[in-house]
Amino acid sequence: EGDAAAGGGGGGGRGARAALVPSLVVFNAAAVVFARAEDFRRVEALIAELEESREPTLRPDRFTFAAKLTALCLAGAPDAALETLALEMPAAGVCADVVCYTAVLDALGRAGRWEDAIVLFRGMEAAGVAADAAAYAVVIRALKVARQLPRGRRLAERAEVEGLGEAVERMLRRRE
C-alpha cells in the first residue's frame, strides 16, 4: 500500500482526504504565476480566499503578499503597493521583509517617485529590515533614471561599505 497523503494511492482513509486539502505553498505558487502575469486582481482574490478559509494553515503570509506587491509593481500601481505594505499586511498580522519592501521600492522607482523610494528605504531600515543588494539596486536605478546621480553614488558607496557593492553592480548591469 502506498502513502495516501503523499499521493501514493493508498487505501483512501484520512490520509487520502488530507492530500486534497490545498496548501499555502500551492496558493503562493499560484500568486507568483499571477504576479508575473501582472494580474494583481487574481492575487487579491487568492488573498481573500485565504482570509476566508476555515483551514487554520491557510492564511496569507509574506510570500503571498510579496507576490501581490510584485504584481502591483509590474502593473504600475505604486499607491496600491504602499497601501498593501502599510495597511493590509499589518492587518493580516504579516511582517514585511526585504522582498516586500523591494517590490514597493521598485514600483515607486518605475513611477519616477524616487523621493518616496528614498523615504521608504529609510523607513525600511528604521523598521529593522536590512537592505539587500536588490533593494539598493532598485533605488539606485530610480535615482539614475531621475538624474539624481550624486544621491545614487552615495547610496552605491554605502552598499559597497556594507559588502554589497559587487552584487548591486551585477543587478544594475543586468537590468540595463
Short mmCIF file of C-alpha atoms in Angstrom, two decimals:
data_model
loop_
_atom_site.label_atom_id
_atom_site.label_comp_id
_atom_site.label_asym_id
_atom_site.label_seq_id
_atom_site.Cartn_x
_atom_site.Cartn_y
_atom_site.Cartn_z
CA GLU A 1 0.00 0.00 0.00
CA GLY A 2 1.31 3.45 -0.89
CA ASP A 3 1.22 6.53 1.28
CA ALA A 4 -2.15 8.11 0.56
CA ALA A 5 -1.18 11.51 1.97
CA ALA A 6 1.80 11.64 -0.38
CA GLY A 7 -0.38 10.76 -3.35
CA GLY A 8 0.71 7.13 -3.44
CA GLY A 9 -2.81 5.80 -3.95
CA GLY A 10 -3.29 4.20 -0.55
CA GLY A 11 -6.41 2.80 0.97
CA GLY A 12 -8.47 6.00 0.94
CA GLY A 13 -8.81 6.83 4.66
CA ARG A 14 -7.99 10.15 6.31
CA GLY A 15 -4.65 10.32 4.51
CA ALA A 16 -6.28 10.47 1.08
CA ARG A 17 -8.63 13.22 2.21
CA ALA A 18 -5.72 15.24 3.66
CA ALA A 19 -3.98 15.10 0.27
CA LEU A 20 -6.90 17.02 -1.24
CA VAL A 21 -6.60 20.00 1.12
CA PRO A 22 -4.86 22.82 -0.73
CA SER A 23 -1.72 24.07 0.91
CA LEU A 24 -0.37 27.54 1.36
CA VAL A 25 2.50 26.59 -0.95
CA VAL A 26 0.00 25.94 -3.76
CA PHE A 27 -1.75 29.27 -3.14
CA ASN A 28 1.59 31.10 -3.08
CA ALA A 29 2.74 29.39 -6.29
CA ALA A 30 -0.47 30.49 -7.99
CA ALA A 31 0.05 34.01 -6.61
CA VAL A 32 3.53 34.12 -8.14
CA VAL A 33 2.17 33.00 -11.53
CA PHE A 34 -0.49 35.71 -11.42
CA ALA A 35 2.08 38.29 -10.28
CA ARG A 36 4.32 37.53 -13.24
CA ALA A 37 1.29 37.94 -15.48
CA GLU A 38 0.74 41.36 -13.86
CA ASP A 39 -2.70 40.20 -12.69
CA PHE A 40 -2.88 41.64 -9.18
CA ARG A 41 -6.68 41.25 -9.11
CA ARG A 42 -6.28 37.45 -9.14
CA VAL A 43 -3.62 37.70 -6.42
CA GLU A 44 -6.08 39.78 -4.38
CA ALA A 45 -8.75 37.11 -4.96
CA LEU A 46 -6.36 34.43 -3.68
CA ILE A 47 -5.60 36.50 -0.57
CA ALA A 48 -9.34 36.97 0.05
CA GLU A 49 -9.89 33.23 -0.32
CA LEU A 50 -7.10 32.54 2.16
CA GLU A 51 -8.50 35.05 4.65
CA GLU A 52 -11.96 33.47 4.39
CA SER A 53 -10.70 29.92 4.72
CA ARG A 54 -11.60 27.95 7.80
CA GLU A 55 -8.38 25.99 7.45
CA PRO A 56 -6.01 27.47 10.07
CA THR A 57 -2.92 26.72 7.98
CA LEU A 58 -4.30 28.72 5.06
CA ARG A 59 -3.52 32.32 5.93
CA PRO A 60 -1.74 34.80 3.69
CA ASP A 61 1.93 35.07 4.60
CA ARG A 62 4.83 37.25 3.50
CA PHE A 63 5.25 35.17 0.33
CA THR A 64 1.61 35.70 -0.63
CA PHE A 65 1.92 39.43 -0.08
CA ALA A 66 5.29 39.58 -1.87
CA ALA A 67 3.55 38.13 -4.94
CA LYS A 68 0.81 40.75 -4.70
CA LEU A 69 3.35 43.55 -4.29
CA THR A 70 5.29 42.28 -7.30
CA ALA A 71 2.11 42.21 -9.38
CA LEU A 72 1.25 45.76 -8.30
CA CYS A 73 4.76 46.89 -9.19
CA LEU A 74 4.57 45.34 -12.66
CA ALA A 75 1.09 46.80 -13.16
CA GLY A 76 2.38 50.30 -12.34
CA ALA A 77 0.34 50.70 -9.15
CA PRO A 78 2.73 52.12 -6.53
CA ASP A 79 -0.01 53.64 -4.36
CA ALA A 80 -1.79 50.31 -4.08
CA ALA A 81 1.55 48.67 -3.26
CA LEU A 82 2.19 51.23 -0.49
CA GLU A 83 -1.31 50.66 0.89
CA THR A 84 -0.77 46.91 0.90
CA LEU A 85 2.56 47.29 2.72
CA ALA A 86 1.34 49.84 5.25
CA LEU A 87 -2.22 48.67 5.93
CA GLU A 88 -3.15 45.24 4.58
CA MET A 89 -0.08 43.34 5.73
CA PRO A 90 -0.21 44.59 9.34
CA ALA A 91 -3.99 43.95 9.44
CA ALA A 92 -3.29 40.35 8.40
CA GLY A 93 -0.58 40.06 11.05
CA VAL A 94 2.15 39.73 8.43
CA CYS A 95 5.50 41.49 8.86
CA ALA A 96 7.09 42.80 5.70
CA ASP A 97 10.53 41.52 4.80
CA VAL A 98 13.13 42.94 2.43
CA VAL A 99 11.47 41.22 -0.56
CA CYS A 100 8.18 43.00 0.16
CA TYR A 101 9.87 46.35 0.63
CA THR A 102 11.94 45.89 -2.55
CA ALA A 103 8.81 45.27 -4.63
CA VAL A 104 7.32 48.56 -3.39
CA LEU A 105 10.64 50.39 -3.87
CA ASP A 106 10.70 49.10 -7.44
CA ALA A 107 7.10 50.23 -8.04
CA LEU A 108 7.96 53.72 -6.79
CA GLY A 109 11.12 53.85 -8.88
CA ARG A 110 9.30 52.76 -12.04
CA ALA A 111 6.75 55.51 -11.42
CA GLY A 112 9.52 58.11 -11.15
CA ARG A 113 8.85 58.65 -7.46
CA TRP A 114 12.46 58.49 -6.31
CA GLU A 115 11.82 60.78 -3.31
CA ASP A 116 9.18 58.37 -1.99
CA ALA A 117 11.55 55.46 -2.65
CA ILE A 118 14.24 57.12 -0.51
CA VAL A 119 11.74 57.74 2.30
CA LEU A 120 10.55 54.12 2.17
CA PHE A 121 14.15 52.83 2.04
CA ARG A 122 14.92 54.77 5.22
CA GLY A 123 11.67 53.60 6.80
CA MET A 124 12.52 50.01 5.98
CA GLU A 125 15.81 50.31 7.80
CA ALA A 126 14.15 52.11 10.71
CA ALA A 127 11.74 49.16 10.95
CA GLY A 128 14.75 46.87 11.38
CA VAL A 129 14.65 45.37 7.90
CA ALA A 130 18.17 45.30 6.48
CA ALA A 131 18.56 46.30 2.84
CA ASP A 132 19.93 43.69 0.47
CA ALA A 133 21.54 44.16 -2.94
CA ALA A 134 18.18 44.13 -4.73
CA ALA A 135 16.78 46.91 -2.52
CA TYR A 136 19.85 49.04 -3.13
CA ALA A 137 19.76 48.35 -6.86
CA VAL A 138 16.13 49.40 -7.41
CA VAL A 139 16.63 52.67 -5.51
CA ILE A 140 19.92 53.42 -7.26
CA ARG A 141 18.27 52.69 -10.61
CA ALA A 142 15.41 55.08 -9.75
CA LEU A 143 17.94 57.78 -8.83
CA LYS A 144 19.88 57.19 -12.05
CA VAL A 145 16.72 57.48 -14.20
CA ALA A 146 15.79 60.69 -12.34
CA ARG A 147 19.31 62.02 -12.96
CA GLN A 148 19.95 62.20 -9.23
CA LEU A 149 23.47 60.90 -9.79
CA PRO A 150 25.15 62.26 -6.63
CA ARG A 151 22.49 60.61 -4.48
CA GLY A 152 22.84 57.39 -6.44
CA ARG A 153 26.62 57.41 -5.98
CA ARG A 154 26.27 57.97 -2.23
CA LEU A 155 23.88 55.04 -1.96
CA ALA A 156 26.19 52.86 -4.07
CA GLU A 157 29.10 53.79 -1.79
CA ARG A 158 27.03 52.79 1.21
CA ALA A 159 26.20 49.44 -0.42
CA GLU A 160 29.93 48.95 -1.00
CA VAL A 161 30.70 49.61 2.67
CA GLU A 162 28.07 47.00 3.60
CA GLY A 163 29.76 44.48 1.31
CA LEU A 164 27.00 44.55 -1.31
CA GLY A 165 28.75 46.61 -3.97
CA GLU A 166 29.53 43.83 -6.44
CA ALA A 167 26.06 42.30 -6.20
CA VAL A 168 24.44 45.71 -6.71
CA GLU A 169 26.63 46.34 -9.77
CA ARG A 170 25.66 42.98 -11.28
CA MET A 171 21.98 43.73 -10.74
CA LEU A 172 22.25 47.16 -12.27
CA ARG A 173 24.08 45.79 -15.35
CA ARG A 174 21.51 43.04 -15.75
CA ARG A 175 18.58 45.48 -15.97
CA GLU A 176 20.20 47.93 -18.38
#
